[in-house]
mmCIF file of N, CA, C and O in Angstrom:
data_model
loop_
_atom_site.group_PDB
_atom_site.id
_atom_site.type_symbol
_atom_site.label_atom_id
_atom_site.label_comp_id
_atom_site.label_asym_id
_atom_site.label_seq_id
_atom_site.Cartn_x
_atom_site.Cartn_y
_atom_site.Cartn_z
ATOM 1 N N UNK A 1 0.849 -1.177 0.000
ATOM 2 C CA UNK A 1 0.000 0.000 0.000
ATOM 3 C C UNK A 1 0.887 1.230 0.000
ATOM 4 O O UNK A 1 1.821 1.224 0.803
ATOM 5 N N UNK A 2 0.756 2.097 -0.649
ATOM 6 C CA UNK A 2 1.105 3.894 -0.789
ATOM 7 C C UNK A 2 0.847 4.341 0.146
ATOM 8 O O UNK A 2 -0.251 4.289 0.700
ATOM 9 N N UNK A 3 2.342 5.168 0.711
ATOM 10 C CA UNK A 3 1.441 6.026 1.603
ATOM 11 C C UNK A 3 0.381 7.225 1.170
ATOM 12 O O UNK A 3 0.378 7.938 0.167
ATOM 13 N N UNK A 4 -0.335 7.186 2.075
ATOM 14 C CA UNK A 4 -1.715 8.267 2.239
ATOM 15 C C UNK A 4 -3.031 7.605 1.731
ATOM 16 O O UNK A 4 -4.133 8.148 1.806
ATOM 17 N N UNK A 5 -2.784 6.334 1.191
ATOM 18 C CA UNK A 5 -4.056 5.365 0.411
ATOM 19 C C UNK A 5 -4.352 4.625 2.177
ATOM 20 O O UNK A 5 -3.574 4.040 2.931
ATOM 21 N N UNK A 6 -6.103 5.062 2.355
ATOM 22 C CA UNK A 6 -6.375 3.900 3.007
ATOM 23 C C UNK A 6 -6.383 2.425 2.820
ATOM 24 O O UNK A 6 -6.155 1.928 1.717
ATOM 25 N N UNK A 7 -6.571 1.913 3.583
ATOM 26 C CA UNK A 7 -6.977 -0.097 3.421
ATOM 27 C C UNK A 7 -7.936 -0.190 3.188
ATOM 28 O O UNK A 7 -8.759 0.635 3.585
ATOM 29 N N UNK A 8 -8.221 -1.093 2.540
ATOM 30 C CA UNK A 8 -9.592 -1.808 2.126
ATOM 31 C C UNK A 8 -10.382 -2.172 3.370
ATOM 32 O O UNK A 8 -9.746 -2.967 4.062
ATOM 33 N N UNK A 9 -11.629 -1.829 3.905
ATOM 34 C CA UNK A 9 -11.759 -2.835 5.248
ATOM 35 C C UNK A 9 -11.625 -4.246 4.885
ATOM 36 O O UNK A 9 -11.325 -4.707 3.784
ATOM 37 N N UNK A 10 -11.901 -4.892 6.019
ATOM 38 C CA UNK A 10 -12.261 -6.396 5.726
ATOM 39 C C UNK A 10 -13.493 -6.914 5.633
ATOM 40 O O UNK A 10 -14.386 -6.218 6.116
ATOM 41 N N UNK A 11 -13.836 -8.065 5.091
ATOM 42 C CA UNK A 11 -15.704 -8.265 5.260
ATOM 43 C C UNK A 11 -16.125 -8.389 6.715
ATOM 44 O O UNK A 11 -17.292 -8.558 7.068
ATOM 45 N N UNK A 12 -15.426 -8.324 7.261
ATOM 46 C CA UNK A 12 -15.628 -7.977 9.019
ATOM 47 C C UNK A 12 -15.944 -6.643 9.616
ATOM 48 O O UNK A 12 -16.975 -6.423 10.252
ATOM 49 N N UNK A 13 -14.901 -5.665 9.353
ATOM 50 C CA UNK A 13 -15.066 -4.695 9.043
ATOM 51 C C UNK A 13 -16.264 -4.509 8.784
ATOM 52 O O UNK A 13 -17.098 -4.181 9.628
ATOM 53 N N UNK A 14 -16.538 -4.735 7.331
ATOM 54 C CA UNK A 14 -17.623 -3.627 6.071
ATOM 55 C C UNK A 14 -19.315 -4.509 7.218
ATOM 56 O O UNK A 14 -20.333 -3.838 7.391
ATOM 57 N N UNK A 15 -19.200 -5.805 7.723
ATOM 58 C CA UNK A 15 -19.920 -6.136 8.359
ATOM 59 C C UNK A 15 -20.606 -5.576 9.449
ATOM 60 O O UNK A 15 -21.786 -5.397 9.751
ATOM 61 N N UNK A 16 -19.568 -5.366 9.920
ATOM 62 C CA UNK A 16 -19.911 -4.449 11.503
ATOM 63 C C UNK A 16 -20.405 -3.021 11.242
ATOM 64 O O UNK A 16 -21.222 -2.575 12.048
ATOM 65 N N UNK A 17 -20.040 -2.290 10.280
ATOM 66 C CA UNK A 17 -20.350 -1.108 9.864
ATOM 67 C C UNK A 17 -21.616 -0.984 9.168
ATOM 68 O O UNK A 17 -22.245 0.067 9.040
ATOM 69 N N UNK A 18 -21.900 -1.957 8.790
ATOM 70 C CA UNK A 18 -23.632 -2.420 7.626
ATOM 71 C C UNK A 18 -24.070 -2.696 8.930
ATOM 72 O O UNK A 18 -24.878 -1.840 9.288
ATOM 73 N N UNK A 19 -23.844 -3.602 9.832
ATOM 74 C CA UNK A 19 -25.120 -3.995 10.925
ATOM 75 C C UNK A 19 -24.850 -2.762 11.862
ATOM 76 O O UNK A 19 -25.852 -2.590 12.555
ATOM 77 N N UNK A 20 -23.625 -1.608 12.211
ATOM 78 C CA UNK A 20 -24.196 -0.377 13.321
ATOM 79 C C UNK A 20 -25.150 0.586 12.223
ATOM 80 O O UNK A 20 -26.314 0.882 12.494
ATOM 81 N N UNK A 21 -24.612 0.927 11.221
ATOM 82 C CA UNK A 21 -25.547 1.502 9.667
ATOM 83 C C UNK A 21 -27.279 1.369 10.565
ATOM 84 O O UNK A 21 -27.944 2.276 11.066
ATOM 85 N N UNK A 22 -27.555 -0.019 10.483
ATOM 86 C CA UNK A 22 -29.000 -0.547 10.063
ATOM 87 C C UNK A 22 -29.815 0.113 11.768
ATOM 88 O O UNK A 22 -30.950 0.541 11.975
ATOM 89 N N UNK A 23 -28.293 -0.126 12.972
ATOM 90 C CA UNK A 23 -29.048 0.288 13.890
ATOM 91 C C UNK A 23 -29.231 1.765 14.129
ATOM 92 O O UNK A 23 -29.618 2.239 15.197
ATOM 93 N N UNK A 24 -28.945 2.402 13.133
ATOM 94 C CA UNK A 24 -29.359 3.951 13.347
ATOM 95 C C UNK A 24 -30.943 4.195 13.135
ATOM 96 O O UNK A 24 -31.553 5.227 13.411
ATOM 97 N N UNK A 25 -31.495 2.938 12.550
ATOM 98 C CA UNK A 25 -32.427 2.929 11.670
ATOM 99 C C UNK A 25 -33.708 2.047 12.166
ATOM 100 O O UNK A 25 -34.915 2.272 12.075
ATOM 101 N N UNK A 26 -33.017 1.013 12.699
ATOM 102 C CA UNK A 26 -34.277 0.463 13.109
ATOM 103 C C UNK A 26 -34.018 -0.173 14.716
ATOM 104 O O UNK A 26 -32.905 0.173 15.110
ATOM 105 N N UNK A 27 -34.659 -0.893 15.588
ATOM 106 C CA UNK A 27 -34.223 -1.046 16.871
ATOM 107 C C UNK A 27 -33.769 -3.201 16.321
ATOM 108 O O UNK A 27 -34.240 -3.863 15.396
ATOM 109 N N UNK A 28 -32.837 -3.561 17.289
ATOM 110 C CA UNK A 28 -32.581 -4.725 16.847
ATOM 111 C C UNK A 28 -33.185 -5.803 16.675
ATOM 112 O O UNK A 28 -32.570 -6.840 16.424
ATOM 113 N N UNK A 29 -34.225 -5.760 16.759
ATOM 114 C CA UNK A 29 -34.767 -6.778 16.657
ATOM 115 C C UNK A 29 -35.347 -7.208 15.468
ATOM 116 O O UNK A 29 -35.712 -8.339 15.146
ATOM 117 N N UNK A 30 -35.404 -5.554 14.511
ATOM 118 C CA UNK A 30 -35.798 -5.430 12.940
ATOM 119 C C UNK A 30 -34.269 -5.704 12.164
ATOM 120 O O UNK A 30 -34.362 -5.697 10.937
ATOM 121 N N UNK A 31 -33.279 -5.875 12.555
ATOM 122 C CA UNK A 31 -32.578 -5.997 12.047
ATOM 123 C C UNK A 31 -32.144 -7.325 11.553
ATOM 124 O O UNK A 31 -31.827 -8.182 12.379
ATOM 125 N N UNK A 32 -32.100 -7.584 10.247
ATOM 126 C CA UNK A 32 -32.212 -9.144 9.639
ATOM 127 C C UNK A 32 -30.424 -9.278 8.853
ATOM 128 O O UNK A 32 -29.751 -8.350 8.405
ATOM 129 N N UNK A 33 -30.199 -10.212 8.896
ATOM 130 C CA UNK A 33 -28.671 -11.083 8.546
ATOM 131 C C UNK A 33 -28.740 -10.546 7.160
ATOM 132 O O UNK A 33 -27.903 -9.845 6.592
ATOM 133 N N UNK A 34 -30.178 -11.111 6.593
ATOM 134 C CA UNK A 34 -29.734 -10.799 4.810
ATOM 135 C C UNK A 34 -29.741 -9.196 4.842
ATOM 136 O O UNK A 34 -28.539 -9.077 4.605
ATOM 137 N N UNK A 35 -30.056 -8.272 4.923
ATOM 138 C CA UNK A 35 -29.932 -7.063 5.049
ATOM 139 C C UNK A 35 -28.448 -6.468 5.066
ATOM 140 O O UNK A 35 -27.838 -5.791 4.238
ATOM 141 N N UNK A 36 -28.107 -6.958 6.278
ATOM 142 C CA UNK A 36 -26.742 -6.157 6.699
ATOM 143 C C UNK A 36 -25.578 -6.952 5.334
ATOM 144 O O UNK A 36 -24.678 -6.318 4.784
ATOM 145 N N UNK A 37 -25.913 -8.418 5.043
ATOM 146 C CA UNK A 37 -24.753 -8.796 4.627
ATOM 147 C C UNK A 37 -25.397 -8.091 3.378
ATOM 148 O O UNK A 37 -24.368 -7.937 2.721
ATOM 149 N N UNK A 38 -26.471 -7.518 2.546
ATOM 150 C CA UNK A 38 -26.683 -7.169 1.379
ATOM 151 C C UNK A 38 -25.718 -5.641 1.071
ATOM 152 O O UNK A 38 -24.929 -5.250 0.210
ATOM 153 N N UNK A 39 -26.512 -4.946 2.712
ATOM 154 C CA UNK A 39 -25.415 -3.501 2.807
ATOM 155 C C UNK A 39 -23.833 -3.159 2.534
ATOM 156 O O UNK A 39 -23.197 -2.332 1.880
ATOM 157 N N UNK A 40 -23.514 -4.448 3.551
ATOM 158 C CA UNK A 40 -21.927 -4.844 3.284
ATOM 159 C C UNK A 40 -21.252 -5.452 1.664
ATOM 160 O O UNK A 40 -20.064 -5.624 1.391
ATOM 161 N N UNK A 41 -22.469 -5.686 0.766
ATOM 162 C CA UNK A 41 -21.621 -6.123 -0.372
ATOM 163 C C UNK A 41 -21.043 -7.088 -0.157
ATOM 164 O O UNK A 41 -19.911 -7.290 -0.595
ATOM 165 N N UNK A 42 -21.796 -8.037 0.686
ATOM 166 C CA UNK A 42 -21.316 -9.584 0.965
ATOM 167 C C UNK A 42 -22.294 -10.521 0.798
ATOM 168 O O UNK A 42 -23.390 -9.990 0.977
ATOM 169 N N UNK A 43 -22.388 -11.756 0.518
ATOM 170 C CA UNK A 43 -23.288 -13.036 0.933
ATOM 171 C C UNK A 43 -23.743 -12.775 2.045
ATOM 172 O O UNK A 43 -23.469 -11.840 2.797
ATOM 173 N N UNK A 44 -24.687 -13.888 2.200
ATOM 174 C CA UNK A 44 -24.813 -13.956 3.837
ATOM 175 C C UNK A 44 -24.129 -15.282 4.409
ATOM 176 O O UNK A 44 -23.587 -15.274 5.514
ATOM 177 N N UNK A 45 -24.176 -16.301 3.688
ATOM 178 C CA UNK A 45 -23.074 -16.860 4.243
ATOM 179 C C UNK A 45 -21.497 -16.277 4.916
ATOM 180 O O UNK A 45 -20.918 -16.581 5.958
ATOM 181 N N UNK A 46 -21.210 -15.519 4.036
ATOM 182 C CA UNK A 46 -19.785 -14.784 4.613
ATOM 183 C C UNK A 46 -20.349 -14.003 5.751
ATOM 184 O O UNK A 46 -19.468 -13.513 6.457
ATOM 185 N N UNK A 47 -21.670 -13.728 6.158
ATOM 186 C CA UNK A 47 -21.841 -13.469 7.322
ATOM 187 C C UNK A 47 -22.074 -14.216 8.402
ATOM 188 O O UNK A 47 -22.181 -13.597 9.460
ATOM 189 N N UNK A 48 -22.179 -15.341 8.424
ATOM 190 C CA UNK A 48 -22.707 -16.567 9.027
ATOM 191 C C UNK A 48 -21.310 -17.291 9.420
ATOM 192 O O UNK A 48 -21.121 -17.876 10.486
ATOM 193 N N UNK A 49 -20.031 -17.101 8.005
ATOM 194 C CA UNK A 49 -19.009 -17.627 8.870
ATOM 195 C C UNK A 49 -18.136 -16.876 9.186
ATOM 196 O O UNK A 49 -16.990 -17.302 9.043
ATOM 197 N N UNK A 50 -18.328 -15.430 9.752
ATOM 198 C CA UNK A 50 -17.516 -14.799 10.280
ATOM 199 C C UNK A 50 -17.916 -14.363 11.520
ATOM 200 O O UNK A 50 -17.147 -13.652 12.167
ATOM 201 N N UNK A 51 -19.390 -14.784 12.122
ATOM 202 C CA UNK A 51 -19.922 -14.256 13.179
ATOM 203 C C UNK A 51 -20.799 -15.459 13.738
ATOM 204 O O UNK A 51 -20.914 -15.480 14.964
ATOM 205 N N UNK A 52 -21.470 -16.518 12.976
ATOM 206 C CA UNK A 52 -22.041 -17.778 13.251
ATOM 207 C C UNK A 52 -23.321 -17.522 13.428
ATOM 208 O O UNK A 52 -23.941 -18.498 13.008
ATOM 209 N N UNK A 53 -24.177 -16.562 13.910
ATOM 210 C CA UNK A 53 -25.673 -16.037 14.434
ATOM 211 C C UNK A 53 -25.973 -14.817 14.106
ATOM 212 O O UNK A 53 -25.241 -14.306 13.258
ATOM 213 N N UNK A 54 -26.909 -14.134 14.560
ATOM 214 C CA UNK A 54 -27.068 -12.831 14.690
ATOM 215 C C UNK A 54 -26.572 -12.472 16.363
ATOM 216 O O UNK A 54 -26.541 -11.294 16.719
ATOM 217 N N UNK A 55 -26.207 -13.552 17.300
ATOM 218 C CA UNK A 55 -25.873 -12.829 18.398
ATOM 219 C C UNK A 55 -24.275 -12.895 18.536
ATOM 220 O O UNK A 55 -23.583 -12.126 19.203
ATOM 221 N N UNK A 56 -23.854 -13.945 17.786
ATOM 222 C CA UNK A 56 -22.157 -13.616 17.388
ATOM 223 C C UNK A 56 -22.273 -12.562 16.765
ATOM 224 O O UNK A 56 -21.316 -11.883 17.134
ATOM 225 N N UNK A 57 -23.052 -11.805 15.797
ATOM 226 C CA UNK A 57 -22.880 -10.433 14.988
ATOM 227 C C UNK A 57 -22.906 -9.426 16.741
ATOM 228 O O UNK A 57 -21.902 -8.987 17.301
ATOM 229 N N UNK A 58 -24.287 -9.310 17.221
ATOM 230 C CA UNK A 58 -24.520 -9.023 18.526
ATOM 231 C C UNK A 58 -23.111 -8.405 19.343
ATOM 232 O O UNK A 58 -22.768 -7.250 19.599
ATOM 233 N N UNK A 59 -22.456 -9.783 19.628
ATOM 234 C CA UNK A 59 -20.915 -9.722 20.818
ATOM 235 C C UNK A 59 -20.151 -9.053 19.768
ATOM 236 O O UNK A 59 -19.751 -8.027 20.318
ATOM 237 N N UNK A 60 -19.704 -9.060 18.512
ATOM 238 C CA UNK A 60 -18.888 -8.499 17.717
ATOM 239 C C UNK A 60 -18.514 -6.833 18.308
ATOM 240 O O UNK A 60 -17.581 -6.237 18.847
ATOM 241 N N UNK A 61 -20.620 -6.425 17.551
ATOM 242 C CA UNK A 61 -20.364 -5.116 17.786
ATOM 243 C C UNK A 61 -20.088 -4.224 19.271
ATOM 244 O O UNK A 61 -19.397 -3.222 19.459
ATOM 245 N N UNK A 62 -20.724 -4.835 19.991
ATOM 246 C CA UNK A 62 -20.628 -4.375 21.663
ATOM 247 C C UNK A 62 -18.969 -4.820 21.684
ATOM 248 O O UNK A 62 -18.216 -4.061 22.294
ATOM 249 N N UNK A 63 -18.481 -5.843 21.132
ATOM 250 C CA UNK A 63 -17.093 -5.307 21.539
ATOM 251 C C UNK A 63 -16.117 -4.567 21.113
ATOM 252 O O UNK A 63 -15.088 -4.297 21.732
ATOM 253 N N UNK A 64 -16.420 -4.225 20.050
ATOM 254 C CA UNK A 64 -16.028 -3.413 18.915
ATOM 255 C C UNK A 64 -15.943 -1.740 19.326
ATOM 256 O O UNK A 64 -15.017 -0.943 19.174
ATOM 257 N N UNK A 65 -17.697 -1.513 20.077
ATOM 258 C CA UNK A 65 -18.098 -0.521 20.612
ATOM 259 C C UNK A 65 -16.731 -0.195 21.884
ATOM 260 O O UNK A 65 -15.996 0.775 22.074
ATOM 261 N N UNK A 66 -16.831 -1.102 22.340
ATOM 262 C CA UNK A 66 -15.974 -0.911 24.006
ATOM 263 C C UNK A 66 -15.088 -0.969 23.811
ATOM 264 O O UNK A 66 -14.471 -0.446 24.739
ATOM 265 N N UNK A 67 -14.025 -1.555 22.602
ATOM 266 C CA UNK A 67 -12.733 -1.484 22.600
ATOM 267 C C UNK A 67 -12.540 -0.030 21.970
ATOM 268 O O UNK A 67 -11.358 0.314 21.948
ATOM 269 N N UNK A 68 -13.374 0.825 21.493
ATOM 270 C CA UNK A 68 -13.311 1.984 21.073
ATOM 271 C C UNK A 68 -13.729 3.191 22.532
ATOM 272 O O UNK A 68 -13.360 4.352 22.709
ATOM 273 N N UNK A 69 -14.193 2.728 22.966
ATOM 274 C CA UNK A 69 -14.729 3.483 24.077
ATOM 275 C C UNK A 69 -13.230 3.366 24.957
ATOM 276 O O UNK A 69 -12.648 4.333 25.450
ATOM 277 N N UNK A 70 -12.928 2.432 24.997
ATOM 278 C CA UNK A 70 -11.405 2.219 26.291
ATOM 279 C C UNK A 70 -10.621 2.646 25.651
ATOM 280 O O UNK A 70 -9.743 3.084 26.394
ATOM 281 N N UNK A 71 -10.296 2.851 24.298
ATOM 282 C CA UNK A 71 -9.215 3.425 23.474
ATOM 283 C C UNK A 71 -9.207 5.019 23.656
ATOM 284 O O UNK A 71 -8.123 5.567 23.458
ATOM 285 N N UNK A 72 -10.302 5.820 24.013
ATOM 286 C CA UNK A 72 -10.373 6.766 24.432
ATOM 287 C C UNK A 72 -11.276 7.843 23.064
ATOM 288 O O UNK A 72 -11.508 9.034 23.270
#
Protein backbone atom coordinates (compact mmCIF):
# COMPACT_ATOMS: atom_id res chain seq x y z
CA UNK A 1 0.00 0.00 0.00
CA UNK A 2 1.11 3.89 -0.79
CA UNK A 3 1.44 6.03 1.60
CA UNK A 4 -1.71 8.27 2.24
CA UNK A 5 -4.06 5.37 0.41
CA UNK A 6 -6.38 3.90 3.01
CA UNK A 7 -6.98 -0.10 3.42
CA UNK A 8 -9.59 -1.81 2.13
CA UNK A 9 -11.76 -2.83 5.25
CA UNK A 10 -12.26 -6.40 5.73
CA UNK A 11 -15.70 -8.27 5.26
CA UNK A 12 -15.63 -7.98 9.02
CA UNK A 13 -15.07 -4.70 9.04
CA UNK A 14 -17.62 -3.63 6.07
CA UNK A 15 -19.92 -6.14 8.36
CA UNK A 16 -19.91 -4.45 11.50
CA UNK A 17 -20.35 -1.11 9.86
CA UNK A 18 -23.63 -2.42 7.63
CA UNK A 19 -25.12 -4.00 10.93
CA UNK A 20 -24.20 -0.38 13.32
CA UNK A 21 -25.55 1.50 9.67
CA UNK A 22 -29.00 -0.55 10.06
CA UNK A 23 -29.05 0.29 13.89
CA UNK A 24 -29.36 3.95 13.35
CA UNK A 25 -32.43 2.93 11.67
CA UNK A 26 -34.28 0.46 13.11
CA UNK A 27 -34.22 -1.05 16.87
CA UNK A 28 -32.58 -4.72 16.85
CA UNK A 29 -34.77 -6.78 16.66
CA UNK A 30 -35.80 -5.43 12.94
CA UNK A 31 -32.58 -6.00 12.05
CA UNK A 32 -32.21 -9.14 9.64
CA UNK A 33 -28.67 -11.08 8.55
CA UNK A 34 -29.73 -10.80 4.81
CA UNK A 35 -29.93 -7.06 5.05
CA UNK A 36 -26.74 -6.16 6.70
CA UNK A 37 -24.75 -8.80 4.63
CA UNK A 38 -26.68 -7.17 1.38
CA UNK A 39 -25.42 -3.50 2.81
CA UNK A 40 -21.93 -4.84 3.28
CA UNK A 41 -21.62 -6.12 -0.37
CA UNK A 42 -21.32 -9.58 0.96
CA UNK A 43 -23.29 -13.04 0.93
CA UNK A 44 -24.81 -13.96 3.84
CA UNK A 45 -23.07 -16.86 4.24
CA UNK A 46 -19.78 -14.78 4.61
CA UNK A 47 -21.84 -13.47 7.32
CA UNK A 48 -22.71 -16.57 9.03
CA UNK A 49 -19.01 -17.63 8.87
CA UNK A 50 -17.52 -14.80 10.28
CA UNK A 51 -19.92 -14.26 13.18
CA UNK A 52 -22.04 -17.78 13.25
CA UNK A 53 -25.67 -16.04 14.43
CA UNK A 54 -27.07 -12.83 14.69
CA UNK A 55 -25.87 -12.83 18.40
CA UNK A 56 -22.16 -13.62 17.39
CA UNK A 57 -22.88 -10.43 14.99
CA UNK A 58 -24.52 -9.02 18.53
CA UNK A 59 -20.92 -9.72 20.82
CA UNK A 60 -18.89 -8.50 17.72
CA UNK A 61 -20.36 -5.12 17.79
CA UNK A 62 -20.63 -4.38 21.66
CA UNK A 63 -17.09 -5.31 21.54
CA UNK A 64 -16.03 -3.41 18.91
CA UNK A 65 -18.10 -0.52 20.61
CA UNK A 66 -15.97 -0.91 24.01
CA UNK A 67 -12.73 -1.48 22.60
CA UNK A 68 -13.31 1.98 21.07
CA UNK A 69 -14.73 3.48 24.08
CA UNK A 70 -11.40 2.22 26.29
CA UNK A 71 -9.21 3.43 23.47
CA UNK A 72 -10.37 6.77 24.43
Amino acid sequence: MRSGEAAMPTARESLLDAAQAALHHLPWSGVRMVDVAAAAGLSRQTLYNEFGSKDGLARALLRREADAYLQG
